[in-house]
Every structure is written in C-alpha cells, then in structure tokens.
Amino acid sequence: MNEDQVNEFWQAHPCGDSLVGGLDKLNKDYKVFFEKYDAFRYGEYPELLKLLENMGFNNKTVLEVGLGQGADSEQIILRGGL
C-alpha cells in the first residue's frame, strides 16, 4: 500500500463517517457532517468538553496529536489556543 492508496481510502471513508450516517448521505454537506460528528463525539464523551474548558489554552501554543476529524483541535482553538 502506498501513500496515494491511503489518501484515496480516507477521502472515500472519512473518520467517523459511519457514526453520523455518511458524508454521501448528507449530500457532501461538510458543515452538517461536522455538526453531526461533534454532536456524536461530545454526546458520547461529554466529559471532554469540560476537561478542555478547564485546561487554560488561552494564548498558548498547542500541539494536539490525535487521529480523527480534528474536533478536539477545533475546541482548543475556540478556547483561545494557538
């Protein structure tokens, strides 16, 4: 398997796609997809938002290493992380 094949796979099967009904079923509406993904993620793990809220990211440079859609990175940015 090469890098192009890996890229092709993830373009066809975004992380979390099956959890929210599939991007194709949402007519490739990325805004709705990410809203549904966030609702699923933070509905399933509500403690994450509370933890992120209490970590004090404001004006701090943050390297968030993770796999997925970047939902936690978005939350860090919304809380002032750089």
mmCIF file of N, CA and C in Angstrom:
data_model
loop_
_atom_site.group_PDB
_atom_site.id
_atom_site.type_symbol
_atom_site.label_atom_id
_atom_site.label_comp_id
_atom_site.label_asym_id
_atom_site.label_seq_id
_atom_site.Cartn_x
_atom_site.Cartn_y
_atom_site.Cartn_z
ATOM 1 N N MET A 1 0.852 -1.173 0.000
ATOM 2 C CA MET A 1 0.000 0.000 0.000
ATOM 3 C C MET A 1 0.895 1.232 0.000
ATOM 4 N N ASN A 2 0.559 2.188 -0.845
ATOM 5 C CA ASN A 2 1.358 3.408 -0.904
ATOM 6 C C ASN A 2 0.548 4.607 -0.389
ATOM 7 N N GLU A 3 1.196 5.756 -0.340
ATOM 8 C CA GLU A 3 0.564 6.950 0.224
ATOM 9 C C GLU A 3 -0.688 7.359 -0.556
ATOM 10 N N ASP A 4 -0.652 7.233 -1.873
ATOM 11 C CA ASP A 4 -1.826 7.588 -2.676
ATOM 12 C C ASP A 4 -3.019 6.700 -2.343
ATOM 13 N N GLN A 5 -2.773 5.424 -2.115
ATOM 14 C CA GLN A 5 -3.854 4.498 -1.767
ATOM 15 C C GLN A 5 -4.442 4.834 -0.396
ATOM 16 N N VAL A 6 -3.575 5.174 0.540
ATOM 17 C CA VAL A 6 -4.042 5.563 1.878
ATOM 18 C C VAL A 6 -4.885 6.834 1.774
ATOM 19 N N ASN A 7 -4.392 7.811 1.021
ATOM 20 C CA ASN A 7 -5.135 9.058 0.828
ATOM 21 C C ASN A 7 -6.493 8.786 0.188
ATOM 22 N N GLU A 8 -6.508 7.960 -0.830
ATOM 23 C CA GLU A 8 -7.757 7.617 -1.517
ATOM 24 C C GLU A 8 -8.752 6.957 -0.559
ATOM 25 N N PHE A 9 -8.246 6.061 0.295
ATOM 26 C CA PHE A 9 -9.123 5.393 1.260
ATOM 27 C C PHE A 9 -9.777 6.401 2.193
ATOM 28 N N TRP A 10 -8.959 7.299 2.782
ATOM 29 C CA TRP A 10 -9.513 8.234 3.760
ATOM 30 C C TRP A 10 -10.396 9.289 3.111
ATOM 31 N N GLN A 11 -10.149 9.611 1.851
ATOM 32 C CA GLN A 11 -11.052 10.518 1.140
ATOM 33 C C GLN A 11 -12.416 9.865 0.926
ATOM 34 N N ALA A 12 -12.412 8.558 0.702
ATOM 35 C CA ALA A 12 -13.658 7.817 0.482
ATOM 36 C C ALA A 12 -14.346 7.425 1.785
ATOM 37 N N HIS A 13 -13.578 7.324 2.878
ATOM 38 C CA HIS A 13 -14.105 6.865 4.167
ATOM 39 C C HIS A 13 -13.608 7.778 5.291
ATOM 40 N N PRO A 14 -14.114 9.007 5.381
ATOM 41 C CA PRO A 14 -13.642 9.904 6.436
ATOM 42 C C PRO A 14 -13.844 9.295 7.823
ATOM 43 N N CYS A 15 -12.918 9.587 8.711
ATOM 44 C CA CYS A 15 -13.012 9.097 10.078
ATOM 45 C C CYS A 15 -14.334 9.553 10.687
ATOM 46 N N GLY A 16 -15.076 8.616 11.258
ATOM 47 C CA GLY A 16 -16.351 8.932 11.880
ATOM 48 C C GLY A 16 -17.529 8.938 10.923
ATOM 49 N N ASP A 17 -17.267 8.705 9.647
ATOM 50 C CA ASP A 17 -18.309 8.749 8.620
ATOM 51 C C ASP A 17 -19.486 7.843 8.954
ATOM 52 N N SER A 18 -19.192 6.631 9.355
ATOM 53 C CA SER A 18 -20.270 5.673 9.642
ATOM 54 C C SER A 18 -21.021 6.021 10.928
ATOM 55 N N LEU A 19 -20.422 6.825 11.781
ATOM 56 C CA LEU A 19 -21.051 7.188 13.050
ATOM 57 C C LEU A 19 -22.164 8.218 12.883
ATOM 58 N N VAL A 20 -22.107 8.978 11.804
ATOM 59 C CA VAL A 20 -23.080 10.057 11.612
ATOM 60 C C VAL A 20 -23.921 9.874 10.348
ATOM 61 N N GLY A 21 -23.908 8.694 9.785
ATOM 62 C CA GLY A 21 -24.763 8.405 8.638
ATOM 63 C C GLY A 21 -24.104 8.541 7.294
ATOM 64 N N GLY A 22 -22.882 9.012 7.248
ATOM 65 C CA GLY A 22 -22.149 9.082 5.993
ATOM 66 C C GLY A 22 -22.233 10.429 5.308
ATOM 67 N N LEU A 23 -21.083 10.901 4.881
ATOM 68 C CA LEU A 23 -20.996 12.182 4.185
ATOM 69 C C LEU A 23 -21.798 12.156 2.893
ATOM 70 N N ASP A 24 -21.769 11.040 2.187
ATOM 71 C CA ASP A 24 -22.532 10.936 0.937
ATOM 72 C C ASP A 24 -24.027 11.094 1.179
ATOM 73 N N LYS A 25 -24.523 10.535 2.267
ATOM 74 C CA LYS A 25 -25.956 10.640 2.576
ATOM 75 C C LYS A 25 -26.348 12.058 2.979
ATOM 76 N N LEU A 26 -25.360 12.845 3.335
ATOM 77 C CA LEU A 26 -25.606 14.249 3.687
ATOM 78 C C LEU A 26 -25.353 15.162 2.491
ATOM 79 N N ASN A 27 -25.296 14.571 1.299
ATOM 80 C CA ASN A 27 -25.063 15.319 0.055
ATOM 81 C C ASN A 27 -23.774 16.131 0.100
ATOM 82 N N LYS A 28 -22.753 15.557 0.735
ATOM 83 C CA LYS A 28 -21.439 16.198 0.854
ATOM 84 C C LYS A 28 -21.518 17.560 1.554
ATOM 85 N N ASP A 29 -22.503 17.714 2.431
ATOM 86 C CA ASP A 29 -22.641 18.950 3.202
ATOM 87 C C ASP A 29 -21.703 18.853 4.404
ATOM 88 N N TYR A 30 -20.510 19.409 4.251
ATOM 89 C CA TYR A 30 -19.475 19.272 5.272
ATOM 90 C C TYR A 30 -19.868 19.943 6.583
ATOM 91 N N LYS A 31 -20.561 21.070 6.502
ATOM 92 C CA LYS A 31 -20.973 21.762 7.730
ATOM 93 C C LYS A 31 -21.881 20.858 8.564
ATOM 94 N N VAL A 32 -22.873 20.260 7.924
ATOM 95 C CA VAL A 32 -23.783 19.356 8.629
ATOM 96 C C VAL A 32 -23.026 18.133 9.128
ATOM 97 N N PHE A 33 -22.118 17.606 8.305
ATOM 98 C CA PHE A 33 -21.330 16.441 8.714
ATOM 99 C C PHE A 33 -20.575 16.725 10.010
ATOM 100 N N PHE A 34 -19.855 17.845 10.056
ATOM 101 C CA PHE A 34 -19.058 18.147 11.242
ATOM 102 C C PHE A 34 -19.931 18.493 12.442
ATOM 103 N N GLU A 35 -21.072 19.116 12.217
ATOM 104 C CA GLU A 35 -22.002 19.363 13.325
ATOM 105 C C GLU A 35 -22.495 18.043 13.911
ATOM 106 N N LYS A 36 -22.849 17.102 13.038
ATOM 107 C CA LYS A 36 -23.312 15.790 13.499
ATOM 108 C C LYS A 36 -22.174 15.026 14.181
ATOM 109 N N TYR A 37 -20.972 15.130 13.627
ATOM 110 C CA TYR A 37 -19.822 14.444 14.214
ATOM 111 C C TYR A 37 -19.543 14.986 15.619
ATOM 112 N N ASP A 38 -19.531 16.304 15.749
ATOM 113 C CA ASP A 38 -19.293 16.905 17.069
ATOM 114 C C ASP A 38 -20.391 16.513 18.054
ATOM 115 N N ALA A 39 -21.641 16.527 17.595
ATOM 116 C CA ALA A 39 -22.754 16.138 18.473
ATOM 117 C C ALA A 39 -22.592 14.696 18.937
ATOM 118 N N PHE A 40 -22.171 13.821 18.033
ATOM 119 C CA PHE A 40 -21.939 12.428 18.414
ATOM 120 C C PHE A 40 -20.781 12.335 19.402
ATOM 121 N N ARG A 41 -19.647 12.924 19.031
ATOM 122 C CA ARG A 41 -18.435 12.796 19.857
ATOM 123 C C ARG A 41 -18.659 13.328 21.271
ATOM 124 N N TYR A 42 -19.194 14.529 21.372
ATOM 125 C CA TYR A 42 -19.327 15.128 22.692
ATOM 126 C C TYR A 42 -20.595 14.676 23.405
ATOM 127 N N GLY A 43 -21.499 14.043 22.686
ATOM 128 C CA GLY A 43 -22.624 13.363 23.329
ATOM 129 C C GLY A 43 -22.173 12.053 23.944
ATOM 130 N N GLU A 44 -21.266 11.376 23.242
ATOM 131 C CA GLU A 44 -20.722 10.097 23.708
ATOM 132 C C GLU A 44 -19.702 10.302 24.836
ATOM 133 N N TYR A 45 -18.941 11.391 24.746
ATOM 134 C CA TYR A 45 -17.885 11.686 25.728
ATOM 135 C C TYR A 45 -18.048 13.118 26.250
ATOM 136 N N PRO A 46 -19.110 13.403 26.982
ATOM 137 C CA PRO A 46 -19.373 14.780 27.416
ATOM 138 C C PRO A 46 -18.290 15.348 28.328
ATOM 139 N N GLU A 47 -17.565 14.488 28.982
ATOM 140 C CA GLU A 47 -16.510 14.970 29.884
ATOM 141 C C GLU A 47 -15.387 15.681 29.140
ATOM 142 N N LEU A 48 -15.216 15.393 27.849
ATOM 143 C CA LEU A 48 -14.131 16.013 27.088
ATOM 144 C C LEU A 48 -14.263 17.531 27.039
ATOM 145 N N LEU A 49 -15.455 18.032 26.796
ATOM 146 C CA LEU A 49 -15.628 19.484 26.726
ATOM 147 C C LEU A 49 -15.317 20.148 28.063
ATOM 148 N N LYS A 50 -15.715 19.525 29.147
ATOM 149 C CA LYS A 50 -15.425 20.077 30.476
ATOM 150 C C LYS A 50 -13.908 20.070 30.723
ATOM 151 N N LEU A 51 -13.252 18.983 30.352
ATOM 152 C CA LEU A 51 -11.798 18.912 30.509
ATOM 153 C C LEU A 51 -11.104 19.983 29.677
ATOM 154 N N LEU A 52 -11.520 20.114 28.424
ATOM 155 C CA LEU A 52 -10.915 21.122 27.555
ATOM 156 C C LEU A 52 -11.152 22.529 28.099
ATOM 157 N N GLU A 53 -12.328 22.765 28.632
ATOM 158 C CA GLU A 53 -12.666 24.083 29.178
ATOM 159 C C GLU A 53 -11.754 24.453 30.348
ATOM 160 N N ASN A 54 -11.357 23.475 31.116
ATOM 161 C CA ASN A 54 -10.573 23.722 32.331
ATOM 162 C C ASN A 54 -9.060 23.665 32.129
ATOM 163 N N MET A 55 -8.605 23.478 30.907
ATOM 164 C CA MET A 55 -7.169 23.314 30.681
ATOM 165 C C MET A 55 -6.418 24.623 30.453
ATOM 166 N N GLY A 56 -7.102 25.717 30.251
ATOM 167 C CA GLY A 56 -6.434 27.015 30.133
ATOM 168 C C GLY A 56 -5.569 27.160 28.892
ATOM 169 N N PHE A 57 -6.166 27.068 27.716
ATOM 170 C CA PHE A 57 -5.421 27.158 26.460
ATOM 171 C C PHE A 57 -5.205 28.587 25.984
ATOM 172 N N ASN A 58 -5.865 29.552 26.575
ATOM 173 C CA ASN A 58 -5.867 30.917 26.064
ATOM 174 C C ASN A 58 -4.462 31.443 25.799
ATOM 175 N N ASN A 59 -4.215 31.830 24.539
ATOM 176 C CA ASN A 59 -2.939 32.393 24.074
ATOM 177 C C ASN A 59 -1.750 31.459 24.249
ATOM 178 N N LYS A 60 -1.988 30.164 24.323
ATOM 179 C CA LYS A 60 -0.897 29.193 24.407
ATOM 180 C C LYS A 60 -0.780 28.453 23.084
ATOM 181 N N THR A 61 0.453 28.198 22.689
ATOM 182 C CA THR A 61 0.693 27.389 21.503
ATOM 183 C C THR A 61 0.484 25.936 21.886
ATOM 184 N N VAL A 62 -0.351 25.250 21.120
ATOM 185 C CA VAL A 62 -0.744 23.885 21.464
ATOM 186 C C VAL A 62 -0.477 22.969 20.282
ATOM 187 N N LEU A 63 0.121 21.831 20.557
ATOM 188 C CA LEU A 63 0.251 20.769 19.565
ATOM 189 C C LEU A 63 -0.646 19.638 20.024
ATOM 190 N N GLU A 64 -1.759 19.458 19.338
ATOM 191 C CA GLU A 64 -2.700 18.388 19.671
ATOM 192 C C GLU A 64 -2.446 17.255 18.693
ATOM 193 N N VAL A 65 -1.993 16.137 19.209
ATOM 194 C CA VAL A 65 -1.688 14.986 18.367
ATOM 195 C C VAL A 65 -2.813 13.987 18.531
ATOM 196 N N GLY A 66 -3.492 13.726 17.462
ATOM 197 C CA GLY A 66 -4.601 12.790 17.540
ATOM 198 C C GLY A 66 -4.984 12.298 16.164
ATOM 199 N N LEU A 67 -5.876 11.362 16.171
ATOM 200 C CA LEU A 67 -6.403 10.807 14.930
ATOM 201 C C LEU A 67 -7.861 11.182 14.845
ATOM 202 N N GLY A 68 -8.314 11.500 13.689
ATOM 203 C CA GLY A 68 -9.731 11.793 13.546
ATOM 204 C C GLY A 68 -9.990 13.055 12.766
ATOM 205 N N GLN A 69 -11.086 13.705 13.085
ATOM 206 C CA GLN A 69 -11.571 14.851 12.327
ATOM 207 C C GLN A 69 -11.035 16.192 12.825
ATOM 208 N N GLY A 70 -10.295 16.192 13.900
ATOM 209 C CA GLY A 70 -9.797 17.454 14.432
ATOM 210 C C GLY A 70 -10.798 18.168 15.328
ATOM 211 N N ALA A 71 -11.781 17.424 15.828
ATOM 212 C CA ALA A 71 -12.819 18.022 16.670
ATOM 213 C C ALA A 71 -12.216 18.646 17.927
ATOM 214 N N ASP A 72 -11.283 17.950 18.551
ATOM 215 C CA ASP A 72 -10.679 18.490 19.774
ATOM 216 C C ASP A 72 -9.795 19.691 19.456
ATOM 217 N N SER A 73 -9.099 19.652 18.324
ATOM 218 C CA SER A 73 -8.297 20.812 17.916
ATOM 219 C C SER A 73 -9.177 22.037 17.734
ATOM 220 N N GLU A 74 -10.326 21.848 17.119
ATOM 221 C CA GLU A 74 -11.268 22.955 16.941
ATOM 222 C C GLU A 74 -11.690 23.519 18.296
ATOM 223 N N GLN A 75 -11.975 22.650 19.245
ATOM 224 C CA GLN A 75 -12.391 23.098 20.575
ATOM 225 C C GLN A 75 -11.263 23.850 21.288
ATOM 226 N N ILE A 76 -10.030 23.414 21.090
ATOM 227 C CA ILE A 76 -8.878 24.104 21.684
ATOM 228 C C ILE A 76 -8.760 25.509 21.100
ATOM 229 N N ILE A 77 -8.922 25.627 19.784
ATOM 230 C CA ILE A 77 -8.861 26.933 19.125
ATOM 231 C C ILE A 77 -9.987 27.835 19.627
ATOM 232 N N LEU A 78 -11.182 27.283 19.762
ATOM 233 C CA LEU A 78 -12.316 28.068 20.266
ATOM 234 C C LEU A 78 -12.077 28.562 21.689
ATOM 235 N N ARG A 79 -11.192 27.897 22.400
ATOM 236 C CA ARG A 79 -10.875 28.276 23.777
ATOM 237 C C ARG A 79 -9.574 29.084 23.862
ATOM 238 N N GLY A 80 -9.138 29.622 22.723
ATOM 239 C CA GLY A 80 -8.006 30.542 22.716
ATOM 240 C C GLY A 80 -6.661 29.936 22.429
ATOM 241 N N GLY A 81 -6.602 28.639 22.178
ATOM 242 C CA GLY A 81 -5.327 28.010 21.846
ATOM 243 C C GLY A 81 -4.817 28.480 20.493
ATOM 244 N N LEU A 82 -3.518 28.537 20.379
ATOM 245 C CA LEU A 82 -2.880 28.983 19.130
ATOM 246 C C LEU A 82 -2.253 27.811 18.410
#
